[in-house]
Coordinates of C-alpha atoms and ligand atoms in Angstrom, one line a residue:
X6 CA -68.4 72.3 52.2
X7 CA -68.5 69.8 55.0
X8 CA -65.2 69.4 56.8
X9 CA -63.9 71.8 54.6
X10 CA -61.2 74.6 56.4
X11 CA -62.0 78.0 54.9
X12 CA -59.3 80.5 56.3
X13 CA -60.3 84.4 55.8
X14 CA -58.7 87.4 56.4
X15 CA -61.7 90.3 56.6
X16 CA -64.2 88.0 57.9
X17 CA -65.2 90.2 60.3
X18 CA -67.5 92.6 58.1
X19 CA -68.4 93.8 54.8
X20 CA -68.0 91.0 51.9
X21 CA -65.9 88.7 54.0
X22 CA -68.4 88.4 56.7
X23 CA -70.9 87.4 54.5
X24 CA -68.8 85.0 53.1
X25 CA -68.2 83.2 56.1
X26 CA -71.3 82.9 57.3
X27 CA -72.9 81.4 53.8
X28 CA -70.0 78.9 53.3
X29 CA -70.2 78.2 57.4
X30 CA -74.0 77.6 56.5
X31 CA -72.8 75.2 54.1
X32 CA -70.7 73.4 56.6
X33 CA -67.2 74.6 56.5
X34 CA -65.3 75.3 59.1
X35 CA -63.8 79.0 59.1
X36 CA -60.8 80.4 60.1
X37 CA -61.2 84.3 61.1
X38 CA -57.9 86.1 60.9
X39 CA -58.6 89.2 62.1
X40 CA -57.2 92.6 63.5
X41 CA -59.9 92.8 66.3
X42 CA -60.1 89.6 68.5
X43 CA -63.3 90.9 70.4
X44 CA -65.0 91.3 67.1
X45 CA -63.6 88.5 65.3
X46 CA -64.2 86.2 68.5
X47 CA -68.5 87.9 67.9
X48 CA -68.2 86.7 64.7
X49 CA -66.8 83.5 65.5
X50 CA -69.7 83.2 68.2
X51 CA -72.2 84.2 65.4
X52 CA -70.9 81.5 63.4
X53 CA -71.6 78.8 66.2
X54 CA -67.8 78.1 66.3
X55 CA -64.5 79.3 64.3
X56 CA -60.8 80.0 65.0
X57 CA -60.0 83.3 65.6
X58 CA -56.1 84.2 64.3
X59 CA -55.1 88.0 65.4
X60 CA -53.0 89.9 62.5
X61 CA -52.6 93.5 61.5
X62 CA -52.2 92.9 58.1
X63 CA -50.6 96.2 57.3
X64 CA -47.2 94.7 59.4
X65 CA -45.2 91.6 58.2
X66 CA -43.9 91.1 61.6
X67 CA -47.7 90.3 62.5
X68 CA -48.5 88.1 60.0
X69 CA -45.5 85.9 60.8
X70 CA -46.6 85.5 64.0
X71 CA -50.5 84.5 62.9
X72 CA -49.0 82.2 60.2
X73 CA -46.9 80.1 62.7
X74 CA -50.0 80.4 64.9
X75 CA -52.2 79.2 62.2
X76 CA -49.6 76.1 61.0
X77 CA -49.9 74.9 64.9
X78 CA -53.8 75.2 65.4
X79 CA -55.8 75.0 61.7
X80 CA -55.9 71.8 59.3
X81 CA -55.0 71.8 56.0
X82 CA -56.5 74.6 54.8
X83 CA -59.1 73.8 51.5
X84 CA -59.9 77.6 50.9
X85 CA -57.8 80.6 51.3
X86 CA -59.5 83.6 50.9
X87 CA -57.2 87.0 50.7
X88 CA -60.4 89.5 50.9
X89 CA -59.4 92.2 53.5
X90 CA -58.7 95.5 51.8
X91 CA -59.0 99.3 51.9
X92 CA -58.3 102.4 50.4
X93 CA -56.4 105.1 52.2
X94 CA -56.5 108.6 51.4
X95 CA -53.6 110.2 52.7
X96 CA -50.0 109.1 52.4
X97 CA -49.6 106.7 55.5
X98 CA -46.6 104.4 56.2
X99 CA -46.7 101.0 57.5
X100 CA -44.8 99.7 60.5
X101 CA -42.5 98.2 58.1
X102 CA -42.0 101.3 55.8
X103 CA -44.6 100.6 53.2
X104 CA -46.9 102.7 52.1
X105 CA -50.3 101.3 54.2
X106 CA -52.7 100.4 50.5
X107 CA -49.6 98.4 49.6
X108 CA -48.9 96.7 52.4
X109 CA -52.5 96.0 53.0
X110 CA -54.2 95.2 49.4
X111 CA -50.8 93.6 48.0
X112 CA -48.0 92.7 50.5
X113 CA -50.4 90.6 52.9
X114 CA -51.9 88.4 50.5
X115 CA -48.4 87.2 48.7
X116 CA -46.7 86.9 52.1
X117 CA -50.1 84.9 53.2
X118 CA -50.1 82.9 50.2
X119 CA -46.5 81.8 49.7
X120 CA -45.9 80.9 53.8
X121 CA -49.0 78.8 53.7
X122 CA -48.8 77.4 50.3
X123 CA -47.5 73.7 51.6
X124 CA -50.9 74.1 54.0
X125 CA -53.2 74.5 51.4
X126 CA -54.8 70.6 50.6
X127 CA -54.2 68.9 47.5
X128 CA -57.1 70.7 45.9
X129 CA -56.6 73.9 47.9
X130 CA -57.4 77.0 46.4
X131 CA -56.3 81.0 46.7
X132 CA -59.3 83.9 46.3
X133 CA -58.5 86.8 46.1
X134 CA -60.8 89.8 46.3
X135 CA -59.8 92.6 43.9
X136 CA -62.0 95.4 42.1
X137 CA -62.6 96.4 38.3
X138 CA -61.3 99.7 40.1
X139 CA -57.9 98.1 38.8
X140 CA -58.7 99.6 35.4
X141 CA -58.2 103.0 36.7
X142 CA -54.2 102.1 36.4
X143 CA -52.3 101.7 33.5
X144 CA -49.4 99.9 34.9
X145 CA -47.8 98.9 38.3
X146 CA -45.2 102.0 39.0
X147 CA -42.1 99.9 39.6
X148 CA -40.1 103.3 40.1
X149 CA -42.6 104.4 42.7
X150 CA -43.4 101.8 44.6
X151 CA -44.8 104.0 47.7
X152 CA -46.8 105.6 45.6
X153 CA -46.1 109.1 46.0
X154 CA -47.4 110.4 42.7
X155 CA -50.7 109.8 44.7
X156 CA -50.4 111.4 47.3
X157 CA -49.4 115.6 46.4
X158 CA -51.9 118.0 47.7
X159 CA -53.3 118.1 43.8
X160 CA -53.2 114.3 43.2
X161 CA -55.4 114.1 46.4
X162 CA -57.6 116.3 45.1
X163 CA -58.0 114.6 41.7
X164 CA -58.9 110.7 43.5
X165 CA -55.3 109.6 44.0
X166 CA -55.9 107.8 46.7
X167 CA -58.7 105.9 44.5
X168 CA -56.0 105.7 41.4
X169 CA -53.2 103.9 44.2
X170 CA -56.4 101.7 45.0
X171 CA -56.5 101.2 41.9
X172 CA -53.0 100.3 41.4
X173 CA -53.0 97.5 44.8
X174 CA -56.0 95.7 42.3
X175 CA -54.2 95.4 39.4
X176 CA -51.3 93.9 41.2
X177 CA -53.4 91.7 43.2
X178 CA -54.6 90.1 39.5
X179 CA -51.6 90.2 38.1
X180 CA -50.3 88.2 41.7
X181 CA -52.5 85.6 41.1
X182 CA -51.7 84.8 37.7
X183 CA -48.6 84.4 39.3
X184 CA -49.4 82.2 42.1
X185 CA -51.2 80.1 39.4
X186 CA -47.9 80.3 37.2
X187 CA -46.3 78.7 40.8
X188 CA -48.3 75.8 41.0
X189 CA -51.2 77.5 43.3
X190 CA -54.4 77.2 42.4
X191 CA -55.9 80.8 42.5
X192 CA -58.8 83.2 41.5
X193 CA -59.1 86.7 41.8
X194 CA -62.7 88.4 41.2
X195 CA -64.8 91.4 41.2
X196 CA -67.5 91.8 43.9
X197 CA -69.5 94.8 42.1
X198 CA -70.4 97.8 44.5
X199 CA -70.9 97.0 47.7
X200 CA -72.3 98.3 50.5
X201 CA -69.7 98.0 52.8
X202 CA -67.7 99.8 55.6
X203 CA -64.8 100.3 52.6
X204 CA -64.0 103.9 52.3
X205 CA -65.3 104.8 55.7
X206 CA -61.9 105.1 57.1
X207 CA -61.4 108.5 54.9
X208 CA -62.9 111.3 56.8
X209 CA -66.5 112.6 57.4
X210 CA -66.7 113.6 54.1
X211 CA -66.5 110.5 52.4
X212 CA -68.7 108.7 55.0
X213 CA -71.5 111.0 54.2
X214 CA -70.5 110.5 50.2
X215 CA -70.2 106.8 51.1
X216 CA -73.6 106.5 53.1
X217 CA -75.4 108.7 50.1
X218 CA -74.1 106.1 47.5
X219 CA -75.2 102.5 49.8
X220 CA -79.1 102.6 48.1
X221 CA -77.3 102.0 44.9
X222 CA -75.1 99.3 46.1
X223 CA -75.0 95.5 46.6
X224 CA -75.6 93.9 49.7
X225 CA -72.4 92.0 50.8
X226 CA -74.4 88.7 50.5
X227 CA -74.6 89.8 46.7
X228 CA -71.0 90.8 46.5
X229 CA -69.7 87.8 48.2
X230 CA -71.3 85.4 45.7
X231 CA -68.5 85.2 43.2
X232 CA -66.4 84.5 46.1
X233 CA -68.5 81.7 47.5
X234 CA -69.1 80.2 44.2
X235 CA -65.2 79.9 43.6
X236 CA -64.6 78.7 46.9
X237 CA -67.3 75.7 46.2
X238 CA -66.6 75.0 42.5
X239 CA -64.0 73.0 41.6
X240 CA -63.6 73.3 37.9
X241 CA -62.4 76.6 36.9
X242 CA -58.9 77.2 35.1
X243 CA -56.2 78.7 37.9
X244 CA -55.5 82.6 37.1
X245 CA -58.5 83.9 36.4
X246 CA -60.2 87.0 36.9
X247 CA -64.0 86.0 37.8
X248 CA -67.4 88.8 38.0
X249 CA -71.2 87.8 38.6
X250 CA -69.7 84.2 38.5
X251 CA -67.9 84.1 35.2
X252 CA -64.5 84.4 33.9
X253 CA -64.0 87.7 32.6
X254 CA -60.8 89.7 30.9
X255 CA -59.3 91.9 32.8
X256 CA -57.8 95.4 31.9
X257 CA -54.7 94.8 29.3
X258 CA -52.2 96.2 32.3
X259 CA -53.9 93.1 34.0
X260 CA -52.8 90.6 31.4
X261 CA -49.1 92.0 31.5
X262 CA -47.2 88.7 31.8
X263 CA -43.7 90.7 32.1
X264 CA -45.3 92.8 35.0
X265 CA -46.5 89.8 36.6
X266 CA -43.2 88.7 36.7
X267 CA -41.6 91.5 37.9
X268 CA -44.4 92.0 40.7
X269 CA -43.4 88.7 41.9
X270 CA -40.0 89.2 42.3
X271 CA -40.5 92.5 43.9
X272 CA -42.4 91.6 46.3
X273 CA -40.1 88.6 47.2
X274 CA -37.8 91.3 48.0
X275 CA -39.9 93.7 49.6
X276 CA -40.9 90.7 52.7
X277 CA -37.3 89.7 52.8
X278 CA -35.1 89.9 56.0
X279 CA -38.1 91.4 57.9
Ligands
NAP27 N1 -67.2 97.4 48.9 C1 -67.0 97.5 47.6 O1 -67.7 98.1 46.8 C2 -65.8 96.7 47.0 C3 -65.6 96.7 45.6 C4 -64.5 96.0 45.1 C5 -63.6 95.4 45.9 N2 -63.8 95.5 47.3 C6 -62.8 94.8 48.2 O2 -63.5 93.9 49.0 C7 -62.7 93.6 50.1 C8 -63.5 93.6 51.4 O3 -63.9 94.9 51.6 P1 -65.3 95.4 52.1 O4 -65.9 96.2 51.0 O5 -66.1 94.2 52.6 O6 -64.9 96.4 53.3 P2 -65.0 96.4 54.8 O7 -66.5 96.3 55.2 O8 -64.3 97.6 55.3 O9 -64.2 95.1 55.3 C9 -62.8 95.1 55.3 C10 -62.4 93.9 56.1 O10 -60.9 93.9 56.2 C11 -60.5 94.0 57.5 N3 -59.2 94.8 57.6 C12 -59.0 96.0 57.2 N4 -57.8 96.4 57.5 C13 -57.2 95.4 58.2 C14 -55.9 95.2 58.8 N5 -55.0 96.1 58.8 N6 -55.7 94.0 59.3 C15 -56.6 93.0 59.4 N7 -57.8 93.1 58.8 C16 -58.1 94.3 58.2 C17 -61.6 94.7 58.3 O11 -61.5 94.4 59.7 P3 -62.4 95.2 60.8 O12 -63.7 94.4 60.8 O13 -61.6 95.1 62.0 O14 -62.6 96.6 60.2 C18 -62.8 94.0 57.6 O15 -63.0 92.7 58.1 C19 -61.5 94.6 50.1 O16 -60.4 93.9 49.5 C20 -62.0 95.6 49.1 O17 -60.9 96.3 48.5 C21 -64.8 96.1 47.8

């Protein structure tokens, strides 16, 4: 990976953190775009130098503003890596009017990918980090797009917020099929269980559940292998849906080439005129 640029959103813990210090190890250079400069700026420390872009990746207006930011200060970037994500339990609303798992898990990473598409190198690729959680939906809900169905005092209380989770994954494969359908080179892959700070962010409740279920996880240097291995290998066809290292099929919702194509153009219209 020498003189390689590596640009990651979520590279400040979990599977994105040890993603950017193995491919750092290997010599690329790393661009942190991160919500938290202190931390990010730790990492960056950690890493024994990166470029720290600031973003809240829940709010267009602010990942304008770290794209311009990135176009003046990074160098072609040979690796973009779309891996910051969460799950969000209750019904919250983004600073643009989007429900937050939406705007997070699905909105960043096309408005990411298609304003610095013409900075990506020649062989530049997209990774995106999504989850066979995707299988728990059967199709994106065009008709509800801020997914209220999820979010009812029952549907709560039946794993809604997991199921809209769910949802955000799917679209994210069925996105980059459709960056790969636009001339991008792009991956999306599966990083297993991981022990993480994901689902933390949901109450004491499902810390505790979270922090009972980490001896049966992955260490993120596990769950970030996929991810380094398809930032560092050239070969594989654009599209794909990759686990442990291989291409694998995704759910048949996943392989929805109509959806895709819809997904695309909603979301075109969803980051327009913000
Ligand atoms: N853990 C699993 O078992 C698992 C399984 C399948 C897929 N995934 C996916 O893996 C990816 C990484 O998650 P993780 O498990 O490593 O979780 P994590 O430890 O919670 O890391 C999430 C990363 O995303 C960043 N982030 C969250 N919200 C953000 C925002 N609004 N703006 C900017 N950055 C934001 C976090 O920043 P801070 O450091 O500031 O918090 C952190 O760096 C996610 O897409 C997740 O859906 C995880």
């Amino acid at each position: 990976m020498d003189g390689q640029y590596v640009l990651i959103t979520g590279g400040t813990n979990g599977i994105g953190l040890a993603a950017a210090r193995e491919l750092a190890a290997q010599g690329a250079r790393i661009g942190l775009v991160a919500r938290n400069r202190g931390k990010a700026e730790g990492v960056a420390a950690e890493l024994g130098g990166a470029d720290v872009f600031e973003a809240d990746l829940t709010s267009q207006g602010s990942i304008r503003e770290m794209v311009t930011d990135v176009r003046e200060r990074a160098p072609g970037i040979d690796v973009l890596v779309n891996n910051a994500g969460a799950m969000y339990g209750t019904h919250q609303v983004s600073a643009d009017g989007i429900e937050l798992t939406w705007a997070l898990n699905v909105i960043a990473p096309y408005l990411i990918t298609t304003l610095l598409a013409a900075k990506l190198t020649p062989d530049g690729r997209v990774i995106g980090t999504a989850s066979d959680e995707h299988k728990r939906a059967k199709r994106i809900e065009f008709d509800d797009l801020s997914g209220e169905q999820y979010f009812s005092a029952s549907a709560r209380l039946s794993g809604g917020g997991m199921r809209r989770y769910g949802e955000t994954k799917l679209a994210l494969i069925l996105l980059t099929q459709e960056m790969a359908r636009h001339g991008i080179r792009a991956y999306s892959f599966e990083p297993g269980f991981v022990a993480t700070g994901f689902n933390t962010n949901n109450g004491r409740l499902m810390r505790l559940m979270m922090a009972m279920a980490k001896p049966f996880a992955r260490s993120p240097e596990k769950g970030a292998e996929t991810l380094v291995w398809l930032a560092t290998d050239a070969d594989e066809p654009s599209g794909g849906y990759y686990s442990n290292k291989k291409l694998i099929e995704p759910s048949p919702a996943a392989q929805d080439r109509q959806a895709a194509e819809r997904l695309w153009k909603t979301l075109e219209e969803q980051v327009s005129g913000r």
